[in-house]
PDB file of C-alpha atoms in Angstrom:
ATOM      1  CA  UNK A   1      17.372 -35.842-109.937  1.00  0.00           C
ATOM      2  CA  UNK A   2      20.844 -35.862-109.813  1.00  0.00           C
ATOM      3  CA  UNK A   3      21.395 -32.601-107.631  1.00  0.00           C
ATOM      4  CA  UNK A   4      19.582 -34.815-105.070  1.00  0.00           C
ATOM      5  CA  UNK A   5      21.091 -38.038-105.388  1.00  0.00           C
ATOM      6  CA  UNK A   6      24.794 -36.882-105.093  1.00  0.00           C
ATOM      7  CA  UNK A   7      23.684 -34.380-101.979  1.00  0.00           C
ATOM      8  CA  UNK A   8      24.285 -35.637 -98.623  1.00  0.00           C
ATOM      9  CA  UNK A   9      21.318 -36.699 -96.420  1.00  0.00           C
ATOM     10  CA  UNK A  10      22.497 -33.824 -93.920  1.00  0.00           C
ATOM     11  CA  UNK A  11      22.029 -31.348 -96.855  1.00  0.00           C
ATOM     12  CA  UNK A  12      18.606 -32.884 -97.965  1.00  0.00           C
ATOM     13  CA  UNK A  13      17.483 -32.521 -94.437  1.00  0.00           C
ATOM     14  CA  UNK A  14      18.242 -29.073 -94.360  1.00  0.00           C
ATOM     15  CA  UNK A  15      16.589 -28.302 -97.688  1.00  0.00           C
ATOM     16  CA  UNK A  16      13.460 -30.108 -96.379  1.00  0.00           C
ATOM     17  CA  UNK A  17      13.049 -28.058 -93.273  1.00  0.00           C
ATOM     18  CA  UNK A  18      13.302 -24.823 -95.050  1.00  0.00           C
ATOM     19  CA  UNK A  19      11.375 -25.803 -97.818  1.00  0.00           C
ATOM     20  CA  UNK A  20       8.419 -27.061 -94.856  1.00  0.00           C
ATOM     21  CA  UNK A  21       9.582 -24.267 -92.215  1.00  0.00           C
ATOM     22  CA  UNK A  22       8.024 -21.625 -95.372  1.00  0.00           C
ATOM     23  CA  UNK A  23       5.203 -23.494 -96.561  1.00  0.00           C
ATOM     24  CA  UNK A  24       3.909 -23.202 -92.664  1.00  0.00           C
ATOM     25  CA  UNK A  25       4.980 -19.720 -92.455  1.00  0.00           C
ATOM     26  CA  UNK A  26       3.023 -18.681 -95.655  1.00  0.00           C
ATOM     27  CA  UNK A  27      -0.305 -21.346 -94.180  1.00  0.00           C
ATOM     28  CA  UNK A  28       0.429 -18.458 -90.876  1.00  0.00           C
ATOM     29  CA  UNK A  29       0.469 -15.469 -92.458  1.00  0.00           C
ATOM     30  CA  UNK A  30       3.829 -15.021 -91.275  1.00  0.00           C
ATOM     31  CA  UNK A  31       5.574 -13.554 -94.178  1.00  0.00           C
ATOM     32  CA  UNK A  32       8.823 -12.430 -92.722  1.00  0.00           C
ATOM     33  CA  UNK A  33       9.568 -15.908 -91.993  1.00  0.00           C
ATOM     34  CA  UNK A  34       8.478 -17.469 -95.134  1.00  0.00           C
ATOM     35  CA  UNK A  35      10.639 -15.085 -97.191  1.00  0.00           C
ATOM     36  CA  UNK A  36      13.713 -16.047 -94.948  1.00  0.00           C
ATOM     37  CA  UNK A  37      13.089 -19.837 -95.421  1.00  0.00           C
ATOM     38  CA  UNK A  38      12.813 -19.212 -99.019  1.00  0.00           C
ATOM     39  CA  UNK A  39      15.355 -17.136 -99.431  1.00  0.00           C
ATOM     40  CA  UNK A  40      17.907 -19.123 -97.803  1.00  0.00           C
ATOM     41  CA  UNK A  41      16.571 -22.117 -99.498  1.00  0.00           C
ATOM     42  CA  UNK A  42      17.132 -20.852-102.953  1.00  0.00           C
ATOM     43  CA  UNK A  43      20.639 -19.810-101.938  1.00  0.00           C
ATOM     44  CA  UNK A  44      21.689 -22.914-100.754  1.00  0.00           C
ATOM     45  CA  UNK A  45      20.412 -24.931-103.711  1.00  0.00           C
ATOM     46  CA  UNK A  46      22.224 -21.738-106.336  1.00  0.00           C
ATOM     47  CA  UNK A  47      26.255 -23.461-106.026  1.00  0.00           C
ATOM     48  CA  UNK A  48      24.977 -26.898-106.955  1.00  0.00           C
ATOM     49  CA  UNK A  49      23.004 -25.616-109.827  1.00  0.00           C
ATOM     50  CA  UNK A  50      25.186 -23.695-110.979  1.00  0.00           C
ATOM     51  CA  UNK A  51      28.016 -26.413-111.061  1.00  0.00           C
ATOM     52  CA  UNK A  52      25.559 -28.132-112.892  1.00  0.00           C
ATOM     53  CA  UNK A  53      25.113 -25.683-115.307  1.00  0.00           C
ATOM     54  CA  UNK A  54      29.019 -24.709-116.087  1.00  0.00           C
ATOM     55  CA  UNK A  55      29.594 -28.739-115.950  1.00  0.00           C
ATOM     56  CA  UNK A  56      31.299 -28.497-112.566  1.00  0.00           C
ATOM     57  CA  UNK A  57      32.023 -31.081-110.039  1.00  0.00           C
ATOM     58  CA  UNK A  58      31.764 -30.013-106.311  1.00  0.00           C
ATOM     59  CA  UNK A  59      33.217 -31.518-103.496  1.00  0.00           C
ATOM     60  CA  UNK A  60      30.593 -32.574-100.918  1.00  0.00           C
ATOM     61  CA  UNK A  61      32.324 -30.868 -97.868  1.00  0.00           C
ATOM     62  CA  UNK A  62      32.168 -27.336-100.304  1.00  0.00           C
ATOM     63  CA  UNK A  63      28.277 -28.169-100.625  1.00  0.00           C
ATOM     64  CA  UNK A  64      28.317 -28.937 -97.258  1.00  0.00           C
ATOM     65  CA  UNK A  65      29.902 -25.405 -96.094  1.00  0.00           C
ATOM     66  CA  UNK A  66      27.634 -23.560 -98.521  1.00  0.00           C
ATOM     67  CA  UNK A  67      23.972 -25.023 -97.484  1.00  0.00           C
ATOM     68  CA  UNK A  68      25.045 -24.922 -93.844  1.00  0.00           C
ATOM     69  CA  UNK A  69      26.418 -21.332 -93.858  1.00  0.00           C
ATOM     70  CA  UNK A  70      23.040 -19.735 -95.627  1.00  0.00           C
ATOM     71  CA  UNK A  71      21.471 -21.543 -93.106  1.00  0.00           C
ATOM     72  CA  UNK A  72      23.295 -20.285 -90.521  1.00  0.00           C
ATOM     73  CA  UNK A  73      23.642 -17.079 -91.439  1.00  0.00           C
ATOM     74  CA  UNK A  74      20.094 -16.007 -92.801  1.00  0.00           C
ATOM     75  CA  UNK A  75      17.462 -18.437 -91.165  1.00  0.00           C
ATOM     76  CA  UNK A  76      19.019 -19.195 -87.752  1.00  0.00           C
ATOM     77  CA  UNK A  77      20.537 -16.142 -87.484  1.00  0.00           C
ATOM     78  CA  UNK A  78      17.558 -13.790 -88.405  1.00  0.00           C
ATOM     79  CA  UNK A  79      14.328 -16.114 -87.755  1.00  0.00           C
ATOM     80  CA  UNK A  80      15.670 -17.767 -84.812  1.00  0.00           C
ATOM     81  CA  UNK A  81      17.965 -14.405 -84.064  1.00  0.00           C
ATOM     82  CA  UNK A  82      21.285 -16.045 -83.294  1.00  0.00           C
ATOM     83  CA  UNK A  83      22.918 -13.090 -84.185  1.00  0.00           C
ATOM     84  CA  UNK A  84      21.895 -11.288 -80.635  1.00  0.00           C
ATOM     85  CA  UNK A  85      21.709 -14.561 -78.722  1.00  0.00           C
ATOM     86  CA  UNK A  86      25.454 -15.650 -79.404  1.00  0.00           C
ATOM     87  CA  UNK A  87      27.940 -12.953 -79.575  1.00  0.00           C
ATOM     88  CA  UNK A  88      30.198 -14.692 -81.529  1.00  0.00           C
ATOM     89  CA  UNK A  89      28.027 -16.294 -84.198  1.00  0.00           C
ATOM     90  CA  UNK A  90      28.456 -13.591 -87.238  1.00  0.00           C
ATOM     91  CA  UNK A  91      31.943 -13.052 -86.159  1.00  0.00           C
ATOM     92  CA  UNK A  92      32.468 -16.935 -86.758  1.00  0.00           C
ATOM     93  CA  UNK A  93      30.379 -16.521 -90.094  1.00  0.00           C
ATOM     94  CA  UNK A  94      32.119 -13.943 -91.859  1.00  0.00           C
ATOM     95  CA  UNK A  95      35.635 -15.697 -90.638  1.00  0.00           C
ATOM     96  CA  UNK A  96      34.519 -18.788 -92.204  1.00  0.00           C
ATOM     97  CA  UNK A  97      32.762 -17.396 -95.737  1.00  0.00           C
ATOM     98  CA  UNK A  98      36.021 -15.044 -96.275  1.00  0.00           C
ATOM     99  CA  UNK A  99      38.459 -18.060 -96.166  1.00  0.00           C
ATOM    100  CA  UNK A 100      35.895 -20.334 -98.201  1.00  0.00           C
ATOM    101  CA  UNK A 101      34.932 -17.244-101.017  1.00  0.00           C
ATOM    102  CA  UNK A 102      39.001 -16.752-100.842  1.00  0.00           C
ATOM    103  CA  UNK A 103      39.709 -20.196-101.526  1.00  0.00           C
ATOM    104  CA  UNK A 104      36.812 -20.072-104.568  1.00  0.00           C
ATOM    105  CA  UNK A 105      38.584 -17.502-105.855  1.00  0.00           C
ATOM    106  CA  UNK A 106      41.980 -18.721-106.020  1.00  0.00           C
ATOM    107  CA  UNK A 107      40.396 -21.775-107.664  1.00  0.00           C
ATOM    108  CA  UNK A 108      38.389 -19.476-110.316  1.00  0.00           C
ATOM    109  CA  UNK A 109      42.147 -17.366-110.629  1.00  0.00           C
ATOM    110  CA  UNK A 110      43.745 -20.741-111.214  1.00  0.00           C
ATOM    111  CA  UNK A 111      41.269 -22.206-113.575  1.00  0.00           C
ATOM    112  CA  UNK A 112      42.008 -18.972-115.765  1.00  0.00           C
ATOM    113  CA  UNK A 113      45.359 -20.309-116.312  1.00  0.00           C
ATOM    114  CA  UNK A 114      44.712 -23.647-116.859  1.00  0.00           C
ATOM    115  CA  UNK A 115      46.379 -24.291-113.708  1.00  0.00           C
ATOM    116  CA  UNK A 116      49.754 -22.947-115.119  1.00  0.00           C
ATOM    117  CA  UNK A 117      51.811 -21.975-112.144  1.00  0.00           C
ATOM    118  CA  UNK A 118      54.082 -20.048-114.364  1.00  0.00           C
ATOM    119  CA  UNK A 119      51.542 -18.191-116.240  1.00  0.00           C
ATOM    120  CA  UNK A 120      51.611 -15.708-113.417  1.00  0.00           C
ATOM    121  CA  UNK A 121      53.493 -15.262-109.988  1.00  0.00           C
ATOM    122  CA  UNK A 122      51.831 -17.263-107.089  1.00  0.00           C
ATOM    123  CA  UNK A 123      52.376 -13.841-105.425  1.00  0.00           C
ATOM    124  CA  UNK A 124      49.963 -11.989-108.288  1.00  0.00           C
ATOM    125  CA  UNK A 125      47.625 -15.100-107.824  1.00  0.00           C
ATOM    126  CA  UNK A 126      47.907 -14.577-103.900  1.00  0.00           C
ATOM    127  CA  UNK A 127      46.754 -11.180-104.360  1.00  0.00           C
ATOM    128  CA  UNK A 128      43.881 -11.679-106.723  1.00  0.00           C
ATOM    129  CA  UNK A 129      42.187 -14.246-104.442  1.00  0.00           C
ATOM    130  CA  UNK A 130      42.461 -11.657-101.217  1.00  0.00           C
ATOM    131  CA  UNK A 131      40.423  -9.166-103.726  1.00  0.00           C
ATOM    132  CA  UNK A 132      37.898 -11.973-104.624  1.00  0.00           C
ATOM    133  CA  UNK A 133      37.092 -12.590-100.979  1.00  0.00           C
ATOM    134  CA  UNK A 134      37.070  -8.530 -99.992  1.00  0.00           C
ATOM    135  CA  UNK A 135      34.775  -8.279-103.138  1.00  0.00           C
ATOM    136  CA  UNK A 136      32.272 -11.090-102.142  1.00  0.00           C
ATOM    137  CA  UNK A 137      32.419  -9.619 -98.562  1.00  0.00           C
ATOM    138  CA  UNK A 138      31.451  -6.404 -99.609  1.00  0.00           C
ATOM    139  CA  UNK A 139      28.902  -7.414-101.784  1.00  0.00           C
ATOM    140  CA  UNK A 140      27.630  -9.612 -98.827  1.00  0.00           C
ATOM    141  CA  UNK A 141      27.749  -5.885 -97.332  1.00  0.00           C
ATOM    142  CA  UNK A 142      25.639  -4.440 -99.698  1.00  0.00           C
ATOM    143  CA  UNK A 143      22.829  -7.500 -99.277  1.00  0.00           C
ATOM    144  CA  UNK A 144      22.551  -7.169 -95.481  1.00  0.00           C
ATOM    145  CA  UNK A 145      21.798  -3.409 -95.991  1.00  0.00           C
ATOM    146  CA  UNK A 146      19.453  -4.141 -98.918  1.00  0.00           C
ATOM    147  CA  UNK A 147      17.427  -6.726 -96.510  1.00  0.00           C
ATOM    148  CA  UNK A 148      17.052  -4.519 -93.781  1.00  0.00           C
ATOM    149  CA  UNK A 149      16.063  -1.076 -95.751  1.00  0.00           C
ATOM    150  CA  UNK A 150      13.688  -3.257 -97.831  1.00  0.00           C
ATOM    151  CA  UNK A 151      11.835  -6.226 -95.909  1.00  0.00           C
ATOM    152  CA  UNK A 152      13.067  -4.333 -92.278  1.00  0.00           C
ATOM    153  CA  UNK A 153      15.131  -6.689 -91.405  1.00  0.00           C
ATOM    154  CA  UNK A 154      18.440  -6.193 -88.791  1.00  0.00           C
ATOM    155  CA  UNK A 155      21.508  -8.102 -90.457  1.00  0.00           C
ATOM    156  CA  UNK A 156      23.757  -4.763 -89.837  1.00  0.00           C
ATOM    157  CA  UNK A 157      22.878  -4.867 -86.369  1.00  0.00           C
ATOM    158  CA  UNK A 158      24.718  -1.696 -85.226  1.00  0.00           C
ATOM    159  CA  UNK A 159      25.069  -0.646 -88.638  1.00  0.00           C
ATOM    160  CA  UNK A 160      28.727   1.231 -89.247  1.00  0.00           C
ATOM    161  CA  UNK A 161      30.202  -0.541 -86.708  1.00  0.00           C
ATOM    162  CA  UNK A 162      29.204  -3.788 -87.614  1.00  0.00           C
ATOM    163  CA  UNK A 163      29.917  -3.147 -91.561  1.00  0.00           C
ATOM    164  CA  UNK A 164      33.479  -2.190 -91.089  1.00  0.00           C
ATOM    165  CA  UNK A 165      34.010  -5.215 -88.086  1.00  0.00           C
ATOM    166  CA  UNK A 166      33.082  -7.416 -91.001  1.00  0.00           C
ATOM    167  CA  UNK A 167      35.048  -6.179 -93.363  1.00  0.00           C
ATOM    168  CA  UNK A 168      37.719  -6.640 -90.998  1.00  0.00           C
ATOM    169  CA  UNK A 169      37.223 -10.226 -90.807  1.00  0.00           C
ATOM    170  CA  UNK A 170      36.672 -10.422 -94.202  1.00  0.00           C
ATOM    171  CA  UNK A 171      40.595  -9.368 -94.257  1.00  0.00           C
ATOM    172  CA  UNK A 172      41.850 -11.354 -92.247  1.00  0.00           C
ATOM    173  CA  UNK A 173      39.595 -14.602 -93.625  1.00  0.00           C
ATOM    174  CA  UNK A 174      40.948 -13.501 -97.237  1.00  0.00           C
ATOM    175  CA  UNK A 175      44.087 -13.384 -95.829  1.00  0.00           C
ATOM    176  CA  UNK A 176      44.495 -16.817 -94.767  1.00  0.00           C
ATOM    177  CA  UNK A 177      43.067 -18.006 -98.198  1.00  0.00           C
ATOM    178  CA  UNK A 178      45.328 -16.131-100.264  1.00  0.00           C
ATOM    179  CA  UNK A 179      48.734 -17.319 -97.982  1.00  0.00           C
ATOM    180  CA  UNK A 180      46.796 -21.073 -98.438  1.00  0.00           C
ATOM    181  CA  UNK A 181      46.789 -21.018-102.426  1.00  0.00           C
ATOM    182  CA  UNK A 182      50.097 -18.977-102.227  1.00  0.00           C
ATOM    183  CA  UNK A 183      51.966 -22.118 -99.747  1.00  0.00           C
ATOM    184  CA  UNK A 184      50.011 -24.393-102.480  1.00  0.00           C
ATOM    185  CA  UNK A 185      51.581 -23.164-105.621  1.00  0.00           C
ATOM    186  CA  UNK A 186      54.674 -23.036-104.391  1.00  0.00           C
ATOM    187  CA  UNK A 187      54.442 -27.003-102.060  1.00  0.00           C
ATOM    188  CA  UNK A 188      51.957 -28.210-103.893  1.00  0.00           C
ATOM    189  CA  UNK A 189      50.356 -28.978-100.311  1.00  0.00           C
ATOM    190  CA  UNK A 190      48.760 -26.469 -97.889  1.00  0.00           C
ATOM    191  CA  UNK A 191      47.340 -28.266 -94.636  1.00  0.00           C
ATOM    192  CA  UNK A 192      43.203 -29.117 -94.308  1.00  0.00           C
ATOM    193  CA  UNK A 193      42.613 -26.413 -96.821  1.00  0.00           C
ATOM    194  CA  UNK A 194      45.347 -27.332 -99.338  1.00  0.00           C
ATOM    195  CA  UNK A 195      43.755 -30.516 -99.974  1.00  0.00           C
ATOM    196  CA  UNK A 196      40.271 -28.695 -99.846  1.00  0.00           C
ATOM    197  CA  UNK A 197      41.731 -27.205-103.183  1.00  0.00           C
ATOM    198  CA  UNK A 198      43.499 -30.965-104.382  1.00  0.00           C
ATOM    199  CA  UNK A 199      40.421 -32.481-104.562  1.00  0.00           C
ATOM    200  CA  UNK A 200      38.562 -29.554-106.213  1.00  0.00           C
ATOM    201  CA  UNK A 201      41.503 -29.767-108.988  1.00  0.00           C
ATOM    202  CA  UNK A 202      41.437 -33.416-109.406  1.00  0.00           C
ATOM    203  CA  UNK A 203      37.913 -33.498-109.557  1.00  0.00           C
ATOM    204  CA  UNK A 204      37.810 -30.986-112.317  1.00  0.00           C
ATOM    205  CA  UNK A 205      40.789 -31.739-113.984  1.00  0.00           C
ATOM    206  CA  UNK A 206      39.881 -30.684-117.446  1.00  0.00           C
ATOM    207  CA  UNK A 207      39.872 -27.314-116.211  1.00  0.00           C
ATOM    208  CA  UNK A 208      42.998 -26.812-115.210  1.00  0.00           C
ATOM    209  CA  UNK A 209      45.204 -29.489-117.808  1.00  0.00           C
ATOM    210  CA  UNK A 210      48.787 -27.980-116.956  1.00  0.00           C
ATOM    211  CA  UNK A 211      48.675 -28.397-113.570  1.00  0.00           C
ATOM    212  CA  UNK A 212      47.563 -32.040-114.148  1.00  0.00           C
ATOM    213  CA  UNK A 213      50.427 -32.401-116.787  1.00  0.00           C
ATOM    214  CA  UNK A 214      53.036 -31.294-114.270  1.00  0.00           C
ATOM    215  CA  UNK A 215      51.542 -33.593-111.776  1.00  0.00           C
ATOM    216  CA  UNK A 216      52.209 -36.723-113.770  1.00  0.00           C
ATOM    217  CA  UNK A 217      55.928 -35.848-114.712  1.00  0.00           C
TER     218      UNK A 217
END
């Protein structure tokens, strides 16, 4: 009850339609589409529950990123095939998910510290959130090529090509995200995304007590 009463009504809508967009799929007999809906459901509900189950508090417009890109990226872009339609849509998608898995990392690298910026350089921490992101995007990777060889889907598209043009993105998203924690360390203040990462931090201030400490001197 409580997942649902601190989601946004956007985010409820979406859940809704998947949730109805596979019970008609399965009443068709169209199982492809019913295991998308599903699938892309139960991703998009997995970061809420999961806060909820390591007693973490997300920021709407992260729960807003992460139900609208599954449902970007698996239902519009393989039921409704976005991905050939628009050239640019999984180009825009993997841009997007490396800076916001980058920017989860740094948090979950930051956490370990208790939000010590001393404990390690903001260069080490840097690095360690550009691996986080390459690791998410090549396990993101792995999935597409695990849908298509087992339910025949197409999210590899022109297979190599398209693997190694992700990962490219996924550099250059991870990139940006590791330069934003890096500027934030170091200014305390990093543009749109800098405060992305504030509010996480102030909202979960427990985990990360020395950085709150410093704060108040």
């Amino acid at each position: 009850m409580r997942l649902i009463k601190d989601s946004s009504p956007r985010i409820l809508v979406i859940w809704a339609m998947l949730l109805i967009a596979g019970l008609v799929a399965l009443s068709l007999g169209r199982w492809s589409l019913a295991f998308v809906s599903f699938a892309t459901l139960a991703l998009s509900l997995l970061p809420p529950l999961l806060a909820a189950r390591w007693s973490l508090v997300l920021p709407l417009p992260y729960l807003v990123f992460t139900t609208f890109f599954f449902f970007a990226s698996i239902f519009l872009g393989e039921a409704f095939d976005f991905y050939e339609r628009l050239w640019w849509w999984d180009l825009a998608l993997h841009g997007s998910a490396a800076v916001g898995f980058g920017l989860t990392g740094f948090l979950f690298v930051f956490m370990l510290f208790e939000g010590d910026r001393f404990a390690a350089p903001p260069s080490a921490i840097a690095f360690i959130t550009f691996c986080v992101a390459m690791m998410v995007g090549a396990m993101w990777e792995v999935f597409e090529f695990t849908m298509d060889t087992t339910f025949g889907l197409n999210m590899q598209k022109s297979g190599l090509d398209d693997t190694m043009a992700d990962l490219v993105l996924n550099a250059i998203g991870g990139l940006i995200a590791s330069l934003t924690g890096y500027v934030y360390l170091v200014r305390n203040t990093a543009g749109l995304l800098g405060m992305g990462l504030s509010e996480f931090i102030h909202m979960n201030q427990r985990l990360y007590q020395k950085y709150k400490h410093r704060l108040k001197k």
